[in-house]
Amino acid sequence: MPAVDPSAVPSGPAVVVDGLVMTYDGVRAVDGLSLTVEAGTITAVLGPTGAGKTTTLETCEGYRAPQQGRVTVLGLDPQRDRQELLPRIGVMLQSGGAWSGVRAEEMLRHVASLHAHPLPVSLLVERLGLEDCGRTPYRRLSGGQQQRLALALAVVGRPELVFVDEPTAGMDPAARRTTWELLEELRADGVTVVLTTHYLEEAERLADHVHIIDRGRLIASGSPFELTRAGTTTSIRLVVTEPFPPSAPDALRAALGPDTEVTALNPQTLLITGPADATTLATVSDWCERTGVLPESLTLGKHTLEDVFLQLTGRELR
Amino acid sequence: MSGTFAPRPGAAPLLQQVRAQTLMEARLMLRNGEQLLLAVVIPLLVLVGGVLAADRLDLDLADGTPLEVLTPGVLALAVMSTSFTSLAIATGFERRYGVLKRLGTAPLPRSGLLTGKIGALLLVQVLQVVVVVGTALVMGWRPTAGPVGVLGAVVAAAAGTAAFASLGLFIAGTLRAEATLAAANLIYLLLMTGGAVVLPAATYGGYGDLAAWLPSGALGEGLRAALLDGAFPWLAVLVLLGWTTVGTVLTARTFTWE
């Protein structure tokens, strides 16, 4: 395997998923999904549990063959060109991946020895704060330590492309920051990062590009900025004390006009997205009075990815 | 692009990868107390205990002194414990803990992983042979087999390793880790007592004719024929290769990596 020219700036798509369909037990886990990951970016695949994120990732990693559609990774077929592709990608599994009796540093050293030009093990140990547990058997590592080790295992072979599946689930805030910084440094050094997450904060902070998927389909795509139309839109989250009648949201939508979107999250919560000015607030207040409900809380905020997700799916993420 | 993480992908030379995998697996096997018990302690107990009991009870083992008959049998037991029970249990838990999945995305090809596993088995078996033969020599064993017998023993042990490893992987690839643990230990116990591995098939009476066709019986009879009579155990080797074929076909059809 020739080394990649270090001066080459990555460009073009690193991953192309085209019309992927994966069905398990009659359920379409992935339902005609198409998406692209540009080289050199951090791209987040965002969606609730069960949206098909892991299945899609595992198809890209060559664990599963596409039932329909095509997957191309670094220009290769993950199944047919497996041996050629494997050294060029790094994979962080959601859990497990090490012998229960292996010591953390020993495992890292082992995976390093399978690669031609691995990163120095000591460097990763230090960067990921694994110094204290280098000699600890895997089964005695905390969940966060296991995840940091899993990330180290994914990058130790100096891959061009890294897949990280829910990298910070269950991590404490300090470990999460360490992980984010490492992912950002990977991108700065020219590594493409594909990240699945259901933490919106993570996608907003890290990703150049976000693909939102739900029930195995792509429902929105763009930079966090594009998706949230930051600056022009805000959202109002209204919670009322009593359930409002089913027709009430339509009445509010009509009263607010076409620039505003109204989504009923549940019979007591509305998400109102659009220009949050005094007029809008007055209309909302008016609507409460006419509907006969009392506002319990009214939160004004910047339009977030979470709001985007709520509007697109009518469901909470998580 | 430059920087700490600048991509420079590549697989290590295959031989280096297989060597790393072999040493890693052998280290883990020797580090695990239960595996060590199975690989070394139980065979030694059977050898020493068996010889003492046979001397005390004045048992007639037909073909030679208790030490002469039991040493090849205990070597067969040692081969069986490592290539069947240890391998099955280790592989079962590797599936459960996602180790096979993790290594599935490392540059190590699956054939390399399998070669590493076999390499680790052979390393541990060399250690077992040294310990068992060393103990037998100290107890007064004087092997009489010539070059043909020694070659026959090595070939029978290799064929036995292949047969038991294929059957062990079949169990590990189909059952859950805990069920594999239970099944591999239970089968080991049954074969140790009733499988003509430690004691010659002839001592089992009529059932012995059947037991000699079991992988355990074939391995035990093969090692006894080679080390007691100095013969090349053609039949035993063929039986073991037959079991290898059965085990390999079953494993290839059913094994899943997760």
XYZ file of C-alpha atoms in Angstrom:
576
model
C 0.000 0.000 0.000
C 1.716 3.264 -1.086
C 1.771 6.075 1.412
C -0.529 8.936 0.607
C 1.245 12.030 -0.681
C 1.353 14.168 2.454
C 0.934 17.379 0.463
C -2.268 16.186 -1.174
C -5.266 18.056 0.081
C -8.180 15.632 0.136
C -11.046 16.554 -2.148
C -14.056 14.916 -3.714
C -16.345 12.476 -2.019
C -14.834 10.068 0.518
C -18.068 8.152 0.946
C -20.970 7.759 -1.469
C -24.101 5.941 -0.355
C -26.554 5.556 -3.223
C -30.056 4.174 -2.783
C -29.089 1.891 0.092
C -31.829 -0.460 1.313
C -31.299 -2.803 4.259
C -34.182 -4.879 5.575
C -34.062 -6.963 8.743
C -36.964 -9.126 9.858
C -39.281 -7.315 7.492
C -38.332 -3.888 8.831
C -36.594 -1.464 6.497
C -33.755 -0.299 8.745
C -32.352 1.689 5.824
C -34.873 2.750 3.235
C -33.386 4.105 0.018
C -30.730 6.236 1.679
C -28.419 8.368 -0.451
C -25.751 10.628 0.980
C -22.248 11.860 0.304
C -19.353 12.625 2.619
C -16.845 15.130 1.229
C -13.205 14.347 1.920
C -11.539 16.404 4.618
C -14.758 17.194 6.466
C -16.322 16.125 9.686
C -19.711 14.863 8.584
C -22.339 13.989 11.155
C -25.075 11.463 10.568
C -27.731 12.535 12.996
C -30.839 10.685 13.977
C -32.699 9.018 16.811
C -31.903 5.536 18.044
C -33.039 3.033 15.429
C -32.864 5.491 12.537
C -30.449 3.261 10.633
C -27.212 5.115 11.444
C -25.206 2.128 12.640
C -26.472 -0.130 9.848
C -25.409 2.467 7.283
C -22.013 2.867 8.906
C -21.462 -0.867 9.102
C -22.259 -1.179 5.405
C -19.596 1.453 4.684
C -17.154 -0.447 6.895
C -17.732 -3.639 4.936
C -19.450 -5.578 7.716
C -22.678 -5.860 5.759
C -23.337 -6.173 2.049
C -25.857 -3.691 0.625
C -29.134 -5.486 -0.089
C -30.011 -2.811 -2.644
C -28.098 0.221 -3.797
C -24.388 0.932 -3.736
C -21.798 2.051 -1.242
C -18.407 3.421 -2.288
C -15.722 4.321 0.244
C -12.519 6.051 -0.918
C -13.511 4.917 -4.407
C -13.600 1.269 -3.349
C -16.292 -1.325 -2.761
C -16.164 -2.129 0.973
C -16.962 -5.789 0.338
C -15.095 -6.583 -2.861
C -12.041 -4.410 -2.140
C -12.032 -5.126 1.578
C -8.334 -5.869 2.019
C -7.351 -2.782 0.053
C -9.748 -0.548 1.961
C -9.195 -1.744 5.537
C -5.766 -0.197 6.132
C -7.074 3.168 4.890
C -10.018 3.440 7.274
C -10.301 3.529 11.037
C -13.374 2.315 12.864
C -14.523 3.195 16.351
C -17.133 0.692 17.454
C -19.964 1.703 19.744
C -18.899 -0.835 22.354
C -16.534 -3.701 22.973
C -13.774 -4.645 20.592
C -11.103 -5.873 22.994
C -10.320 -9.055 24.890
C -11.514 -8.818 28.477
C -8.062 -9.652 29.827
C -5.989 -7.439 27.549
C -4.375 -4.334 29.027
C -5.383 -1.023 27.480
C -1.953 -0.108 26.196
C -1.226 -3.669 25.109
C -4.352 -3.656 22.925
C -3.352 -0.334 21.371
C 0.172 -1.598 20.737
C -1.240 -4.741 19.147
C -3.492 -2.920 16.695
C -0.624 -0.505 15.967
C 1.578 -3.467 15.011
C -0.914 -4.493 12.323
C -0.256 -1.219 10.475
C 2.740 -0.097 8.464
C 3.151 3.434 9.839
C 1.257 3.618 13.117
C 1.160 6.671 15.347
C 3.346 6.445 18.430
C 1.309 4.626 21.063
C 2.619 6.909 23.818
C 1.305 9.951 21.964
C -2.232 8.584 21.781
C -2.110 7.407 25.374
C -1.218 10.896 26.452
C -3.620 12.708 24.134
C -6.570 10.623 25.233
C -5.688 10.629 28.921
C -5.118 6.891 29.149
C -1.872 7.136 31.153
C -3.459 6.011 34.383
C -5.054 2.917 32.936
C -2.444 1.702 30.452
C -1.862 -1.482 32.435
C -5.488 -2.000 33.438
C -7.259 -5.032 31.948
C -9.970 -3.990 29.511
C -12.807 -5.378 31.651
C -11.807 -3.067 34.512
C -11.747 0.117 32.440
C -14.579 2.573 32.985
C -17.033 3.103 30.134
C -15.371 6.400 29.227
C -11.903 4.844 29.235
C -13.118 2.041 26.986
C -14.489 4.608 24.563
C -11.285 6.631 24.537
C -9.342 3.434 23.890
C -11.752 2.592 21.065
C -11.055 6.011 19.512
C -7.311 5.466 19.881
C -7.665 2.080 18.161
C -9.524 3.755 15.286
C -6.820 6.338 14.575
C -3.577 4.535 15.483
C -3.086 3.234 11.921
C -3.070 6.798 10.475
C -6.163 6.271 8.345
C -7.512 8.641 5.702
C -11.068 8.172 6.861
C -12.410 7.489 10.341
C -15.871 6.208 11.217
C -16.878 6.986 14.766
C -20.156 5.599 16.051
C -21.614 7.602 18.949
C -18.120 8.540 20.150
C -19.110 10.404 23.278
C -22.219 8.536 24.449
C -22.012 8.299 28.205
C -18.761 10.290 28.499
C -18.249 12.891 31.171
C -17.932 16.491 29.916
C -14.123 16.564 30.172
C -13.699 13.353 28.177
C -16.206 14.645 25.642
C -14.158 17.815 25.132
C -10.954 15.772 24.737
C -12.677 13.629 22.120
C -14.037 16.644 20.239
C -10.622 18.293 20.195
C -9.063 15.135 18.822
C -11.681 14.859 16.071
C -11.102 18.503 15.147
C -7.369 17.923 15.000
C -7.913 14.924 12.753
C -9.810 17.135 10.338
C -7.132 19.819 10.511
C -4.553 17.188 9.555
C -6.579 16.063 6.542
C -8.476 13.084 7.917
C -12.130 12.698 6.927
C -14.382 11.960 9.891
C -17.811 10.369 9.661
C -19.616 10.625 12.943
C -22.941 9.247 14.034
C -24.510 10.889 16.990
C -27.786 11.693 18.588
C -26.266 14.616 20.467
C -27.226 17.736 18.604
C -24.681 19.784 20.461
C -21.986 17.462 19.149
C -23.130 17.784 15.551
C -23.496 21.568 15.848
C -20.085 22.041 17.371
C -18.104 19.627 15.189
C -19.718 18.996 11.872
C -19.074 20.788 8.588
C -21.989 18.908 7.188
C -24.970 17.201 8.791
C -27.177 14.491 7.357
C -30.344 14.015 9.376
C -31.842 10.579 8.963
C -35.007 9.149 10.384
C -36.564 5.724 9.817
C -33.801 4.868 7.385
C -34.328 7.900 5.134
C -32.420 11.117 4.627
C -34.710 13.928 5.680
C -32.364 16.921 5.622
C -28.803 17.748 4.689
C -26.588 20.772 4.983
C -24.173 22.639 7.180
C -25.424 23.320 10.698
C -25.674 26.979 9.648
C -27.795 26.199 6.606
C -29.997 23.824 8.508
C -30.744 26.244 11.285
C -30.787 29.335 9.060
C -28.953 30.892 11.941
C -29.545 34.562 12.526
C -32.763 34.875 10.583
C -34.903 32.515 12.552
C -35.599 31.888 16.153
C -37.914 29.523 17.834
C -40.492 29.797 20.550
C -41.255 26.781 22.615
C -44.619 27.079 24.310
C -45.814 24.732 27.005
C -49.375 25.124 28.279
C -51.038 23.824 31.438
C -53.920 21.989 29.769
C -54.014 19.995 26.514
C -55.247 22.196 23.681
C -57.850 20.961 21.146
C -56.378 19.217 18.049
C -57.459 22.016 15.756
C -55.759 24.726 17.823
C -52.313 24.609 16.100
C -53.950 25.233 12.723
C -55.713 28.263 14.097
C -52.407 29.633 15.390
C -50.683 28.886 12.082
C -53.367 30.814 10.257
C -53.082 33.712 12.661
C -49.282 33.920 12.365
C -49.062 33.857 8.589
C -46.842 31.987 6.097
C -43.411 32.999 7.510
C -43.940 30.966 10.628
C -44.092 27.258 11.176
C -46.069 25.701 14.002
C -45.352 22.151 15.119
C -47.307 20.382 17.833
C -44.761 18.298 19.719
C -47.422 16.944 22.032
C -50.907 18.125 23.102
C -49.330 20.612 25.508
C -46.240 21.780 23.633
C -45.886 23.844 20.490
C -42.768 24.769 18.610
C -43.140 28.023 16.721
C -40.379 28.843 14.270
C -40.024 32.109 12.436
C -39.347 35.754 13.157
C -39.846 36.007 16.895
C -40.871 39.613 17.159
C -43.388 41.424 19.307
C -46.179 40.740 16.813
C -45.585 37.007 16.954
C -45.573 37.054 20.751
C -48.779 39.051 20.830
C -50.429 36.614 18.413
C -49.349 33.657 20.521
C -50.631 35.323 23.655
C -53.925 36.070 21.916
C -54.210 32.462 20.781
C -53.775 31.256 24.373
C -56.604 33.436 25.488
C -58.931 32.355 22.665
C -58.089 28.671 23.092
C -58.593 28.905 26.818
C -55.147 27.615 27.838
C -52.631 29.072 30.240
C -48.967 29.295 29.234
C -46.815 27.362 31.662
C -43.563 28.317 30.017
C -42.572 30.200 26.933
C -38.971 29.832 25.845
C -37.387 31.969 23.171
C -34.212 30.717 21.607
C -31.974 30.440 18.645
C -33.226 27.921 16.136
C -31.202 24.780 16.858
C -30.615 21.496 15.077
C -32.904 19.997 17.651
C -35.713 22.273 16.464
C -34.960 21.285 12.877
C -35.223 17.676 13.840
C -38.453 18.228 15.741
C -40.023 20.028 12.827
C -38.989 17.389 10.337
C -40.094 14.396 12.329
C -42.535 15.770 14.887
C -40.606 13.756 17.454
C -38.032 14.346 20.103
C -34.584 13.131 19.266
C -33.239 10.446 21.620
C -1.149 18.321 4.747
C 1.040 17.712 7.691
C 0.510 17.256 11.368
C 0.399 14.547 13.920
C -2.523 12.738 12.373
C -1.698 13.299 8.702
C -2.860 10.126 6.946
C -0.237 7.545 6.190
C -2.219 4.354 5.944
C -0.831 0.947 5.216
C -0.928 -2.626 6.397
C 2.092 -4.101 8.122
C 3.687 -7.015 6.226
C 1.395 -10.031 6.587
C 4.026 -12.102 8.352
C 4.502 -9.383 10.975
C 0.741 -9.173 11.494
C 0.378 -12.925 11.913
C 3.317 -12.986 14.311
C 1.798 -10.187 16.396
C -1.575 -11.959 16.462
C 0.019 -15.291 17.417
C 1.996 -13.836 20.319
C -0.964 -11.773 21.511
C -3.296 -14.776 21.592
C -0.715 -17.031 23.226
C -0.051 -14.394 25.916
C -3.759 -14.033 26.631
C -4.212 -17.811 26.802
C -1.369 -18.209 29.290
C -2.553 -15.234 31.333
C -5.971 -16.773 31.868
C -6.060 -18.946 34.966
C -8.813 -21.317 33.823
C -7.122 -21.857 30.479
C -3.836 -22.645 32.196
C -5.606 -25.089 34.481
C -7.049 -26.830 31.467
C -3.861 -26.751 29.434
C -1.270 -27.785 32.020
C -2.597 -28.549 35.482
C -5.278 -31.119 34.591
C -3.029 -33.136 32.218
C -0.298 -33.206 34.878
C -2.769 -34.332 37.546
C -4.043 -37.075 35.255
C -0.507 -38.222 34.478
C 0.814 -38.270 38.023
C -2.470 -39.392 39.608
C -3.108 -42.007 36.942
C 0.338 -43.564 37.240
C 0.204 -43.588 41.055
C -3.302 -45.100 41.073
C -2.441 -47.719 38.445
C 0.671 -48.745 40.404
C -1.255 -48.860 43.679
C -4.154 -50.823 42.215
C -1.848 -52.942 40.079
C -3.951 -52.188 36.988
C -3.123 -54.062 33.823
C -3.022 -51.684 30.873
C -2.090 -54.481 28.478
C 0.430 -52.708 26.256
C 3.017 -51.609 28.778
C 3.650 -50.002 32.134
C 1.117 -47.394 33.297
C 3.630 -44.621 32.596
C 4.266 -45.895 29.076
C 0.554 -46.094 28.302
C -0.554 -42.936 30.075
C 2.095 -40.531 28.764
C 0.852 -40.607 25.128
C -2.734 -40.475 26.402
C -2.024 -37.400 28.508
C -0.291 -35.754 25.560
C -3.466 -36.416 23.572
C -5.520 -34.906 26.397
C -3.299 -31.820 26.412
C -3.731 -31.383 22.652
C -7.489 -31.746 23.032
C -7.746 -29.267 25.910
C -5.975 -26.515 23.984
C -7.229 -27.035 20.472
C -10.819 -27.756 21.463
C -11.840 -26.360 24.833
C -9.501 -23.359 25.131
C -9.989 -22.335 21.529
C -13.773 -22.681 21.665
C -14.117 -20.692 24.881
C -11.686 -17.974 23.797
C -13.354 -17.601 20.402
C -16.840 -17.609 21.931
C -15.937 -14.684 24.147
C -14.121 -12.910 21.317
C -17.384 -12.953 19.398
C -19.300 -11.755 22.427
C -16.896 -8.895 23.215
C -16.679 -7.768 19.601
C -12.977 -8.609 19.333
C -13.494 -10.417 16.050
C -15.537 -7.482 14.803
C -12.842 -5.016 15.866
C -10.079 -7.058 14.232
C -12.351 -7.345 11.196
C -11.612 -3.685 10.435
C -7.886 -3.961 11.133
C -5.664 -4.759 8.152
C -5.276 -8.353 9.373
C -7.136 -10.573 6.896
C -9.368 -13.323 8.229
C -6.947 -15.977 7.035
C -4.240 -14.159 9.018
C -6.439 -14.126 12.105
C -7.011 -17.866 11.770
C -3.296 -18.495 11.221
C -2.548 -16.448 14.328
C -4.978 -18.529 16.344
C -3.416 -21.772 15.141
C 0.055 -20.366 15.802
C -0.936 -19.532 19.375
C -2.351 -23.042 19.831
C 0.895 -24.577 18.610
C 2.969 -22.372 20.921
C 0.909 -23.400 23.923
C 1.054 -27.034 22.832
C 4.845 -26.917 22.664
C 4.801 -25.696 26.249
C 2.404 -28.504 27.198
C 4.559 -31.143 25.549
C 7.653 -29.863 27.345
C 5.878 -29.958 30.712
C 4.197 -33.369 30.203
C 7.218 -35.085 28.642
C 9.528 -33.499 31.210
C 7.389 -34.770 34.068
C 7.106 -38.235 32.501
C 10.886 -38.392 32.067
C 11.387 -37.414 35.691
C 8.951 -40.183 36.660
C 11.051 -42.654 34.755
C 9.521 -42.719 31.261
C 11.974 -44.021 28.685
C 10.442 -43.497 25.237
C 11.259 -46.255 22.783
C 9.749 -44.873 19.585
C 12.131 -44.372 16.661
C 11.960 -41.592 14.037
C 8.848 -43.098 12.415
C 7.056 -43.153 15.743
C 8.031 -39.575 16.587
C 6.970 -38.394 13.131
C 3.722 -40.341 13.521
C 3.092 -38.676 16.891
C 3.714 -35.197 15.478
C 1.434 -35.846 12.485
C -1.292 -37.342 14.691
C -1.074 -34.374 17.070
C -1.293 -31.942 14.139
C -4.277 -33.790 12.654
C -5.872 -33.906 16.105
C -5.326 -30.169 16.519
C -6.968 -29.523 13.159
C -9.927 -31.781 13.950
C -10.555 -30.385 17.436
C -9.946 -26.778 16.370
C -12.504 -27.058 13.560
C -15.058 -28.613 15.928
C -14.288 -26.041 18.643
C -14.771 -23.171 16.189
C -18.057 -24.711 15.079
C -19.358 -24.615 18.651
C -17.983 -21.137 19.292
C -19.463 -19.831 16.062
C -22.979 -21.073 16.686
C -23.615 -20.945 20.451
C -23.627 -17.959 22.802
C -20.432 -17.427 24.780
C -21.790 -18.903 28.038
C -23.256 -21.910 26.243
C -19.939 -22.428 24.471
C -18.153 -22.331 27.822
C -20.487 -24.958 29.252
C -20.548 -27.181 26.169
C -16.794 -27.095 25.583
C -16.070 -28.035 29.191
C -18.739 -30.732 29.305
C -17.603 -32.362 26.069
C -14.011 -32.204 27.307
C -14.970 -34.014 30.531
C -17.011 -36.630 28.686
C -14.240 -37.294 26.197
C -11.567 -37.345 28.910
C -13.419 -40.078 30.790
C -15.234 -41.912 28.014
C -13.463 -40.924 24.821
C -10.475 -43.297 24.802
C -8.124 -40.355 24.945
C -6.186 -41.058 28.157
C -6.922 -44.794 28.422
C -6.636 -47.166 25.442
C -9.872 -47.994 23.617
C -9.265 -51.655 24.399
C -9.802 -50.998 28.124
C -13.393 -49.885 27.426
C -14.546 -53.333 26.275
C -16.970 -53.480 23.358
C -17.642 -49.715 23.417
C -13.942 -49.186 22.755
C -14.423 -50.151 19.094
C -16.760 -47.190 18.744
C -14.666 -44.852 20.915
C -11.650 -45.314 18.657
C -13.584 -43.554 15.882
C -14.223 -40.474 18.012
C -11.726 -37.647 17.459
C -10.540 -38.172 21.035
C -10.129 -41.923 20.555
C -8.376 -41.521 17.223
C -5.948 -39.000 18.712
C -5.257 -41.131 21.809
C -4.900 -44.369 19.831
C -2.736 -42.589 17.255
C -0.312 -41.209 19.835
C -0.176 -44.570 21.630
C 0.500 -46.454 18.384
C 3.230 -43.977 17.508
C 4.930 -43.665 20.879
C 4.387 -47.202 22.246
C 4.819 -49.232 19.077
C 6.861 -46.814 16.998
C 4.356 -47.136 14.156
C 2.922 -44.471 11.862
C -0.794 -44.288 12.828
C -2.344 -44.137 9.369
C -5.859 -45.027 10.402
C -5.967 -42.553 13.303
C -4.659 -39.753 11.093
C -7.273 -40.524 8.429
C -10.059 -40.568 11.027
C -8.865 -37.225 12.380
C -8.715 -35.733 8.885
C -12.277 -36.962 8.378
C -13.363 -35.121 11.526
C -11.449 -32.052 10.331
C -13.457 -32.098 7.109
C -16.727 -32.388 9.035
C -15.738 -29.600 11.456
C -14.489 -27.291 8.706
C -17.609 -27.686 6.590
C -19.858 -27.073 9.608
C -17.819 -24.053 10.711
C -17.663 -22.552 7.242
C -21.446 -22.862 6.903
C -22.403 -21.488 10.283
C -19.692 -19.241 11.708
C -20.639 -15.621 12.259
C -18.123 -13.007 13.327
C -20.388 -11.297 15.830
